[in-house]
Tab-separated table of C-alpha atoms and ligand atoms in Angstrom:
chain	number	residue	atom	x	y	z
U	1	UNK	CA	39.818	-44.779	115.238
U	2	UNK	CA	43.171	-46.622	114.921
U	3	UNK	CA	45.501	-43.422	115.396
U	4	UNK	CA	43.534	-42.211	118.642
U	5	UNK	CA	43.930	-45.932	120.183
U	6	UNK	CA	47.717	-44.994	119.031
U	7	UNK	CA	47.662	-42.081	120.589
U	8	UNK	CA	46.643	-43.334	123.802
U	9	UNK	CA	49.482	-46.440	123.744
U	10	UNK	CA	51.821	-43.993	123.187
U	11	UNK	CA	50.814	-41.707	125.965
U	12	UNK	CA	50.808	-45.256	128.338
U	13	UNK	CA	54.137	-45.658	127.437
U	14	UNK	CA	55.288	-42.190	128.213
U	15	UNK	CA	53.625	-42.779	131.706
U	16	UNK	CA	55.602	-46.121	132.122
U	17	UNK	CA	59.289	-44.328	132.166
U	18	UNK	CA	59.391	-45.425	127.876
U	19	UNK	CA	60.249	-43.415	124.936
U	20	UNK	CA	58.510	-42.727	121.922
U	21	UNK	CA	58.706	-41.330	118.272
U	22	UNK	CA	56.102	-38.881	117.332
U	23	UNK	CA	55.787	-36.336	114.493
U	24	UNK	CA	55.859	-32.606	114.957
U	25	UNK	CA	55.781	-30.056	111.686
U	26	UNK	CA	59.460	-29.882	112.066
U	27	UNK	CA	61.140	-33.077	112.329
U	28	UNK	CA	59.803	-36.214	113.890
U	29	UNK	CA	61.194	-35.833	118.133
U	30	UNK	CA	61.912	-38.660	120.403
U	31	UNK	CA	59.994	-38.320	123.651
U	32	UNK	CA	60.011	-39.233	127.206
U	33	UNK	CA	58.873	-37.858	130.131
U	34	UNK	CA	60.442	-34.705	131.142
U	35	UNK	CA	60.346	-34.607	134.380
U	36	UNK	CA	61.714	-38.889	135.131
U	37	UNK	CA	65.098	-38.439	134.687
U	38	UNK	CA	65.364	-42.281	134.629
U	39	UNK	CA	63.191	-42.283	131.098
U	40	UNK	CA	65.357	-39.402	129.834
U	41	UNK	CA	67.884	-40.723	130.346
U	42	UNK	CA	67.283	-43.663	127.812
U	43	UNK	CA	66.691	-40.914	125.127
U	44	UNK	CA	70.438	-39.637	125.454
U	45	UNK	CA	71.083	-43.545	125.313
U	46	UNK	CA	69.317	-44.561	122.533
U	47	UNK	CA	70.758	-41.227	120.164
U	48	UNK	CA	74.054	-41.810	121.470
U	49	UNK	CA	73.573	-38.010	122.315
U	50	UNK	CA	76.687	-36.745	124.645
U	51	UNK	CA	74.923	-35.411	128.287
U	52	UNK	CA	76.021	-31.480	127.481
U	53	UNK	CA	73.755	-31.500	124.425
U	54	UNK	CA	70.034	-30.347	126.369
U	55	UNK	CA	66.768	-31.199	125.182
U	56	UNK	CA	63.858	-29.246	124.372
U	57	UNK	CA	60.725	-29.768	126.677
U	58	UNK	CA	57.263	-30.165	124.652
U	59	UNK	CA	54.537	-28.307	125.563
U	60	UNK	CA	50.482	-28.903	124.444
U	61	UNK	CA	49.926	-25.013	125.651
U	62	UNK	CA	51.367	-21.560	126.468
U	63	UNK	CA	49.700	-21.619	129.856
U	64	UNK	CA	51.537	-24.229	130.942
U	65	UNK	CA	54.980	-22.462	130.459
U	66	UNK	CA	54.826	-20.436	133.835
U	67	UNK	CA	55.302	-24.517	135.726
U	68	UNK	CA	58.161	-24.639	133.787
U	69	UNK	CA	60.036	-21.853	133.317
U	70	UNK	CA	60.249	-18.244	134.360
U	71	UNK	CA	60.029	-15.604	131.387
U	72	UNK	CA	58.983	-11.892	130.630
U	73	UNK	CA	54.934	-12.584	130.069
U	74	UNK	CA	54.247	-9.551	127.869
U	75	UNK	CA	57.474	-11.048	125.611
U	76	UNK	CA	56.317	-14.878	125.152
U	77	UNK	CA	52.388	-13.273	124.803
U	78	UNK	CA	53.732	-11.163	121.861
U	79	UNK	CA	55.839	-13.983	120.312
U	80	UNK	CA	52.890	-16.755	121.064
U	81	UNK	CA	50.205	-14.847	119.473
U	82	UNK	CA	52.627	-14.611	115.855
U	83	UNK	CA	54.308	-17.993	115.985
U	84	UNK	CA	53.091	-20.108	118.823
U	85	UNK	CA	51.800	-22.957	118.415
U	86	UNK	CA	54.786	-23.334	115.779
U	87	UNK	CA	58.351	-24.142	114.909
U	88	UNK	CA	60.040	-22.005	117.525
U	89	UNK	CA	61.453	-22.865	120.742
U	90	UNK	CA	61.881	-20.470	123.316
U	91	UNK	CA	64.995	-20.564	126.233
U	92	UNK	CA	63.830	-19.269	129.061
U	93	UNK	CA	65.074	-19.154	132.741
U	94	UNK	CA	64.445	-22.920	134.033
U	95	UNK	CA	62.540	-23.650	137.609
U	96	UNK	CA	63.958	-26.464	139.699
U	97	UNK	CA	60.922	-29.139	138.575
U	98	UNK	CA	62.683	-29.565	135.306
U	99	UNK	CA	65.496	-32.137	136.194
U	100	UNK	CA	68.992	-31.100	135.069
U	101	UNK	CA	69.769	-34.190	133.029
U	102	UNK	CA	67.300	-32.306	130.684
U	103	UNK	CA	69.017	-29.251	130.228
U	104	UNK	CA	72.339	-30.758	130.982
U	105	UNK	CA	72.805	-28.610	133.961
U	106	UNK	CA	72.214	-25.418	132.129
U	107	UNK	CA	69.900	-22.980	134.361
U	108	UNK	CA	67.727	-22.265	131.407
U	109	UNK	CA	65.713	-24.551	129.590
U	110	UNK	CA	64.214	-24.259	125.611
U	111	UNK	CA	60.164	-24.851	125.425
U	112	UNK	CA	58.361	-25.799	122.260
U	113	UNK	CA	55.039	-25.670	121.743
U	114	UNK	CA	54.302	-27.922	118.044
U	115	UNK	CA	51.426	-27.296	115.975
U	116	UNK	CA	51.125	-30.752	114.393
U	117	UNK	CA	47.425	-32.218	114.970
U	118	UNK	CA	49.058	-35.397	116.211
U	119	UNK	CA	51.924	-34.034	118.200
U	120	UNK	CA	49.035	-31.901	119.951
U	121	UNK	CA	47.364	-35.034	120.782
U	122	UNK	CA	49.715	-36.078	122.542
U	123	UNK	CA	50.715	-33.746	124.677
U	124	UNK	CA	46.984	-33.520	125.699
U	125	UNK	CA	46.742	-36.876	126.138
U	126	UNK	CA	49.836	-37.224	128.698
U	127	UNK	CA	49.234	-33.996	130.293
U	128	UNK	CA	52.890	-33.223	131.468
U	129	UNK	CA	55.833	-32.231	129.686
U	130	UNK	CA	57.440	-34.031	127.175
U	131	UNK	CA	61.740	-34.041	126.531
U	132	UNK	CA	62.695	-34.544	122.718
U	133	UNK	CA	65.109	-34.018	120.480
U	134	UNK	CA	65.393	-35.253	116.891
U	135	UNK	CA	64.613	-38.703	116.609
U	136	UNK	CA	67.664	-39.848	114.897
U	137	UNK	CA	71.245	-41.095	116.113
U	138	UNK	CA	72.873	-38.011	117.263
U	139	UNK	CA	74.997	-36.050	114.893
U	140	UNK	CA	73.017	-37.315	111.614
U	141	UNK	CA	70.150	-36.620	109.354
U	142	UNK	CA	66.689	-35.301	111.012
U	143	UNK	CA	63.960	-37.489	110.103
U	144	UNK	CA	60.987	-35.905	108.337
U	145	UNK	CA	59.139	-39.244	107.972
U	146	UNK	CA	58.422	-42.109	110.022
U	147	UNK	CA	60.556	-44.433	107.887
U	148	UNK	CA	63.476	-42.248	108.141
U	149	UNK	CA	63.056	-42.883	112.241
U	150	UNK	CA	62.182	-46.661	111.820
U	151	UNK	CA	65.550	-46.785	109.708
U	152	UNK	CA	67.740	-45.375	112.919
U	153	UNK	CA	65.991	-47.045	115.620
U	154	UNK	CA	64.132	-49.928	114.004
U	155	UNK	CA	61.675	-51.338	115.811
U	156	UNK	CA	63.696	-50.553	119.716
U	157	UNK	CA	60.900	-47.515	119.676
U	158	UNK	CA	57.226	-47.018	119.379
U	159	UNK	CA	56.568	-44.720	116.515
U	160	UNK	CA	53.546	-42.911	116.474
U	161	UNK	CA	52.702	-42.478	112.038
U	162	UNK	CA	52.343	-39.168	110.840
U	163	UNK	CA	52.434	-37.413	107.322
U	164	UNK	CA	55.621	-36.465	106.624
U	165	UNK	CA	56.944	-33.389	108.266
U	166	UNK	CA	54.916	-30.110	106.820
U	167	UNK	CA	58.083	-27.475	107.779
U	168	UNK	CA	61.056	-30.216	107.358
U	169	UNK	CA	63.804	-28.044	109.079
U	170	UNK	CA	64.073	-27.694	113.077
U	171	UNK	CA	62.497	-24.852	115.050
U	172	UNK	CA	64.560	-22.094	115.793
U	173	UNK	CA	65.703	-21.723	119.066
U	174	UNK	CA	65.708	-17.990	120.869
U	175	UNK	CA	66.903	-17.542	123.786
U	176	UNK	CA	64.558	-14.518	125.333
U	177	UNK	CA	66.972	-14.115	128.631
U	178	UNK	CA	69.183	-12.055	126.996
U	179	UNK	CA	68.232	-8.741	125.881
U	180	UNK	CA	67.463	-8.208	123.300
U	181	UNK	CA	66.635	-12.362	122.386
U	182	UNK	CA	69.544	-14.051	120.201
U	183	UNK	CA	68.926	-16.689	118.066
U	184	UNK	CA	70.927	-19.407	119.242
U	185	UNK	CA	69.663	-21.752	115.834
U	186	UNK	CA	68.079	-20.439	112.248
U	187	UNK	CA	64.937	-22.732	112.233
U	188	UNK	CA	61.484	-22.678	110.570
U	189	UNK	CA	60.591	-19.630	111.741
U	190	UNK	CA	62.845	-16.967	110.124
U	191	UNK	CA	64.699	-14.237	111.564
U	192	UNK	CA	62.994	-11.467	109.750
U	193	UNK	CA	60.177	-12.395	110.596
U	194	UNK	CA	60.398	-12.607	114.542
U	195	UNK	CA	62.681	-8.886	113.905
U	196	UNK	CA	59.557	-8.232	112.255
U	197	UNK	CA	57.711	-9.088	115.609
U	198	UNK	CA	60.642	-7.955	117.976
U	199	UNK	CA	62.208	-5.219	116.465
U	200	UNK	CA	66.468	-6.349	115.964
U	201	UNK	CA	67.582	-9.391	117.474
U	202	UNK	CA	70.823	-11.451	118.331
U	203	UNK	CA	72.452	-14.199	116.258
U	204	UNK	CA	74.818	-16.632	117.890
U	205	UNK	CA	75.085	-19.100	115.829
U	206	UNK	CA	78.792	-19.779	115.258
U	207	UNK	CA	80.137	-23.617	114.642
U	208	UNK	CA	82.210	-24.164	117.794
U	209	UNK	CA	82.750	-27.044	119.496
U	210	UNK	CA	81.620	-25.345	122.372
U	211	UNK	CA	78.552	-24.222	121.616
U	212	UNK	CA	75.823	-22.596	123.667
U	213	UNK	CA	73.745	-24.157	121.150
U	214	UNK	CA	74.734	-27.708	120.384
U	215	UNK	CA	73.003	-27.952	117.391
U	216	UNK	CA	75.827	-25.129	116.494
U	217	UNK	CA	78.155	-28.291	116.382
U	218	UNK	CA	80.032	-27.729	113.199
U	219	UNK	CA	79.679	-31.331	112.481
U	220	UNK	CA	75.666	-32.101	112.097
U	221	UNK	CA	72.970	-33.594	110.273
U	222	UNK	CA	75.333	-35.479	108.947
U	223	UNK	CA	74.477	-37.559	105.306
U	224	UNK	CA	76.366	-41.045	105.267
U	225	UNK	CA	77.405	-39.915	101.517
U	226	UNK	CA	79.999	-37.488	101.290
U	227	UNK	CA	78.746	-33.744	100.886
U	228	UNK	CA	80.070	-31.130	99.138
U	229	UNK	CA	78.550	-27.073	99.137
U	230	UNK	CA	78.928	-24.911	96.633
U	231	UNK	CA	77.627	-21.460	96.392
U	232	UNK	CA	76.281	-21.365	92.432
U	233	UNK	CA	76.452	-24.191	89.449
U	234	UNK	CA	79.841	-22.695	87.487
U	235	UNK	CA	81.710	-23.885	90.808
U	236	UNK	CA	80.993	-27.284	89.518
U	237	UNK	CA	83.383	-26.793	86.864
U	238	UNK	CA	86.218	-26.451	89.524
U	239	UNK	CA	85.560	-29.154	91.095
U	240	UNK	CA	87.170	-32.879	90.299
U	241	UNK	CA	84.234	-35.202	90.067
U	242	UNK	CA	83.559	-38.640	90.009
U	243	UNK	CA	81.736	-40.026	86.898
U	244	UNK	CA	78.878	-40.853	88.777
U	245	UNK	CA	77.227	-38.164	91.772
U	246	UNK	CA	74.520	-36.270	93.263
U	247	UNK	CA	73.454	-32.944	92.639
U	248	UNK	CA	70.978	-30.965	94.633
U	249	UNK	CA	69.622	-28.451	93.101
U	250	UNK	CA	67.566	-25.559	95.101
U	251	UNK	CA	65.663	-24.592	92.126
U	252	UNK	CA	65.324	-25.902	88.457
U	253	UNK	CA	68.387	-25.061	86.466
U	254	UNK	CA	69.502	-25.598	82.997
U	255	UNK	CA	73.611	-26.114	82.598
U	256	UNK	CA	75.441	-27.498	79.426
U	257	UNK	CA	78.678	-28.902	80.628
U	258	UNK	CA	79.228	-31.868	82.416
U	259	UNK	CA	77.657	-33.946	79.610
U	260	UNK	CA	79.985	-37.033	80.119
U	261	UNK	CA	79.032	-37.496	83.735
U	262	UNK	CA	76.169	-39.540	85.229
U	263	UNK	CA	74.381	-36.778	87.570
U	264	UNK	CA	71.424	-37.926	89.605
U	265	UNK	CA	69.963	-34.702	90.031
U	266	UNK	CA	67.224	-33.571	93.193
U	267	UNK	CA	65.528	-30.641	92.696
U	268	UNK	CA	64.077	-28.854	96.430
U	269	UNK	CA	61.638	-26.671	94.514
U	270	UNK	CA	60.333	-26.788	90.907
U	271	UNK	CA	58.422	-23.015	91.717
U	272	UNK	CA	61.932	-21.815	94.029
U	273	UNK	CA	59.413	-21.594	96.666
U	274	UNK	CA	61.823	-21.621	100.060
U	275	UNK	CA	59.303	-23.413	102.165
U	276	UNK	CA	59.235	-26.013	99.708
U	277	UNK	CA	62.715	-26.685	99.888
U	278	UNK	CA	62.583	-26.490	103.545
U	279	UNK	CA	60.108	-29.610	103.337
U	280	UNK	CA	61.779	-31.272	101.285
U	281	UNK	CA	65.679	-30.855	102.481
U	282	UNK	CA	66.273	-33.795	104.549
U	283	UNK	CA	63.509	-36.084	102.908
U	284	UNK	CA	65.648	-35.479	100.124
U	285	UNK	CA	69.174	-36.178	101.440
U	286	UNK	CA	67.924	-39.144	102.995
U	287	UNK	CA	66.843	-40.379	99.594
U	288	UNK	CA	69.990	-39.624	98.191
U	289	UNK	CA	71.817	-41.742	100.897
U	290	UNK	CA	70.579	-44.813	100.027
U	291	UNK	CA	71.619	-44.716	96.641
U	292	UNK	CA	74.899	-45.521	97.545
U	293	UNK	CA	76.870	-42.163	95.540
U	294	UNK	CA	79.985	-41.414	96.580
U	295	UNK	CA	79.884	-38.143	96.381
U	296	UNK	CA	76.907	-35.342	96.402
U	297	UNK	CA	77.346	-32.045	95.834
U	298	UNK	CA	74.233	-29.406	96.782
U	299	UNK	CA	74.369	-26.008	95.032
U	300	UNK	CA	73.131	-23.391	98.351
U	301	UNK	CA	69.677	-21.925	98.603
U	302	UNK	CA	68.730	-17.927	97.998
U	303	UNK	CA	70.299	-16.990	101.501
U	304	UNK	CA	67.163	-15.078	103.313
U	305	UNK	CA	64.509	-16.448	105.023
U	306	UNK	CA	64.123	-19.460	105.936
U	307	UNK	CA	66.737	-19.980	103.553
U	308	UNK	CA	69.445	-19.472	105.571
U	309	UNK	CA	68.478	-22.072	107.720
U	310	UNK	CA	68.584	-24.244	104.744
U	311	UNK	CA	71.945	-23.377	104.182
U	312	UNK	CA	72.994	-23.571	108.435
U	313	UNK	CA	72.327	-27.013	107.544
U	314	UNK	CA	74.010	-27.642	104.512
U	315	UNK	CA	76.821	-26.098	106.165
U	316	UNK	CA	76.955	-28.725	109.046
U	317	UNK	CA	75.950	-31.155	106.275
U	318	UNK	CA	78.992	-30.812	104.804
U	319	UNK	CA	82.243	-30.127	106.791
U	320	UNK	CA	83.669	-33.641	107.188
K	1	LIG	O1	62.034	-28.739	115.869
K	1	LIG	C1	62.645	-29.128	116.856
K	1	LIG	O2	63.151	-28.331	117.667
K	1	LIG	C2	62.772	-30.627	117.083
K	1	LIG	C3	61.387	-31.203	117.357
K	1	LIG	C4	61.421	-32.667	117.700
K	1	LIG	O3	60.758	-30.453	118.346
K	1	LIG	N1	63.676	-30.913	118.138
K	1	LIG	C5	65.013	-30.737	118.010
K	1	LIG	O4	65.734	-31.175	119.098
K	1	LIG	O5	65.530	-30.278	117.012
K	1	LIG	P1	67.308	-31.409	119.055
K	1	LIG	O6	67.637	-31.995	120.383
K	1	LIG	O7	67.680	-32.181	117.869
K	1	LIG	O8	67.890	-29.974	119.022
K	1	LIG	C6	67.675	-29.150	120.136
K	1	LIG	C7	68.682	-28.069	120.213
K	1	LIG	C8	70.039	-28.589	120.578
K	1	LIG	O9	70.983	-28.030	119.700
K	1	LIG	C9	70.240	-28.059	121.983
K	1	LIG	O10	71.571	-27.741	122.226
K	1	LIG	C10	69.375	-26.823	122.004
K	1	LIG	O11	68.270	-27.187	121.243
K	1	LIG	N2	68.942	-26.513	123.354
K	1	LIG	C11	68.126	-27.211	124.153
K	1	LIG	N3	68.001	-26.628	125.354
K	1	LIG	C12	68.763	-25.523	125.331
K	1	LIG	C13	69.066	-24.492	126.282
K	1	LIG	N4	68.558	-24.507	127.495
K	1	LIG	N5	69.904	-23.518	125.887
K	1	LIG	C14	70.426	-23.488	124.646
K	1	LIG	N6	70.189	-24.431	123.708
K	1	LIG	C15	69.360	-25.441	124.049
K	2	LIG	MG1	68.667	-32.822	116.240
């Protein structure tokens, strides 16, 4: 089978100090072995990622946190048998194996454990713990699709093929040191429902430029096309538009103004399903990018659920 023989090139390569590209159900990650700083290393290089942004070490298993990390068992137990394996990434307190150029000298570090059949395979198939953030250049669109990580790093990575991205948005990172957890980034795994798990949690997810978080940059996921975010469709009529744009559209709507402009309108979800628009968010903006707009403007998503970290996004998206 052609993707196993994949599978086991790409595992090779993780052994030999390389990086590779491999899907997850979030967003496609950029690997390397966690614990050789020297391979690492070339991830920070190749994103053009600053050294005080950490990355989040992959996981095949729960058991293997405890070599990791150090963490309240009856806590990750609880939160592993709801969401884990799954889009959610846990900061715990970090043990000395973990180099620091992974967590950029932080004493915690975030564990993931992905879901995706081929991510899995993977992780089995190295055995140790794998580093990766997004694989795209830092500060711009997450890929949900292996051409949307062939068109950042071209052919200067192995990419290990995948459907395209089944959740589409990041995993949310909690950090369970602090009591009780805080959310550190909205994610594919909603708030309410680890509150539903956890009882009330933390948010800290305030744009700064000093984040905790630095996927709390203010400036993010950043389109090449200038974004604007507005919160419903009669904002539109305030706003001075070029003759030609892109609208985004959460849901199907029906508007009667704007008749002498050329829109090229994206819908996220024809049913207003929020998962749905999760999957499709940055497949969507990246399709939009190429078409060479100057301007799109994205009308907000219902904000609960996942759907705020739809709109976290669009946020960052947007401030330029
Ligand atoms: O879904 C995901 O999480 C994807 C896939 C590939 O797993 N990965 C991902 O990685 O989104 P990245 O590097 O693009 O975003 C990771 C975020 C960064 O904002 C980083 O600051 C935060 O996780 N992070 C990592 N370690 C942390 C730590 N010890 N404490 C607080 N935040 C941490
Ligand atoms: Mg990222």
């Amino acid at each position: 089978m052609r993707i196993y023989s994949d599978i086991v090139y790409a595992a090779h390569l993780l052994r030999q100090g390389e990086v590779v590209a491999f899907p997850t159900e979030t967003v496609y990650g950029l690997g390397a072995d966690a614990l050789n700083p020297n391979a690492v290393l070339k991830i920070f290089e190749l994103k053009q990622r600053p050294k005080f942004d950490p990355l989040i070490v992959h996981l095949q298993n729960v058991n293997q946190m405890s070599d990791y990390a150090e963490f309240q068992e009856e806590l990750v137990n609880t939160l592993a048998k709801h969401f884990l394996p799954g889009p959610l990434s846990l900061v715990c307190k970090k043990k000395p194996i973990i180099p620091d150029l992974v967590t950029s000298g932080l004493d915690t570090v975030a564990i993931r454990i992905p879901a995706n059949d081929i991510a899995q395979l993977l992780l089995q198939e190295f055995g140790g713990p794998v580093a990766a953030p997004s694989a795209n250049l830092f500060g711009k669109l997450s890929p949900t699709h292996f051409e949307h990580v062939f068109k950042n790093f071209g052919d200067r990575v192995f990419i290990l093929k995948g459907p395209s991205s089944s959740v589409g948005i990041e995993s949310t990172i909690l950090d369970i040191t602090t009591e009780p957890p805080t959310i550190l980034r909205r994610g594919g795994i909603s708030t309410e429902a680890i509150e539903a798990v956890l009882g009330k949690v933390q948010e800290d997810i305030v744009a700064s430029s000093n984040p905790k978080s630095p996927g709390q940059l203010k400036h993010h996921y950043s389109p090449n096309t200038p974004l604007m975010v507005i919160e419903n469709l009669n904002d539109l009529k305030t706003l001075p538009l070029p003759k030609r744009f892109g609208l985004l559209l959460p849901s199907p709507m029906e508007f009667k103004f704007l008749d002498d402009h050329q829109m090229v309108t994206r819908i996220l979800s024809s049913t207003n399903d929020l998962q749905e628009m999760a999957k499709q968010f940055f497949s969507i903006l990246h399709e939009l990018d190429t078409l060479e707009l100057p301007l799109v403007v994205a009308i907000k998503v219902p904000n609960i659920g996942i759907g705020r970290a739809i709109n976290d996004r669009l946020e960052r998206a947007s401030s330029h």
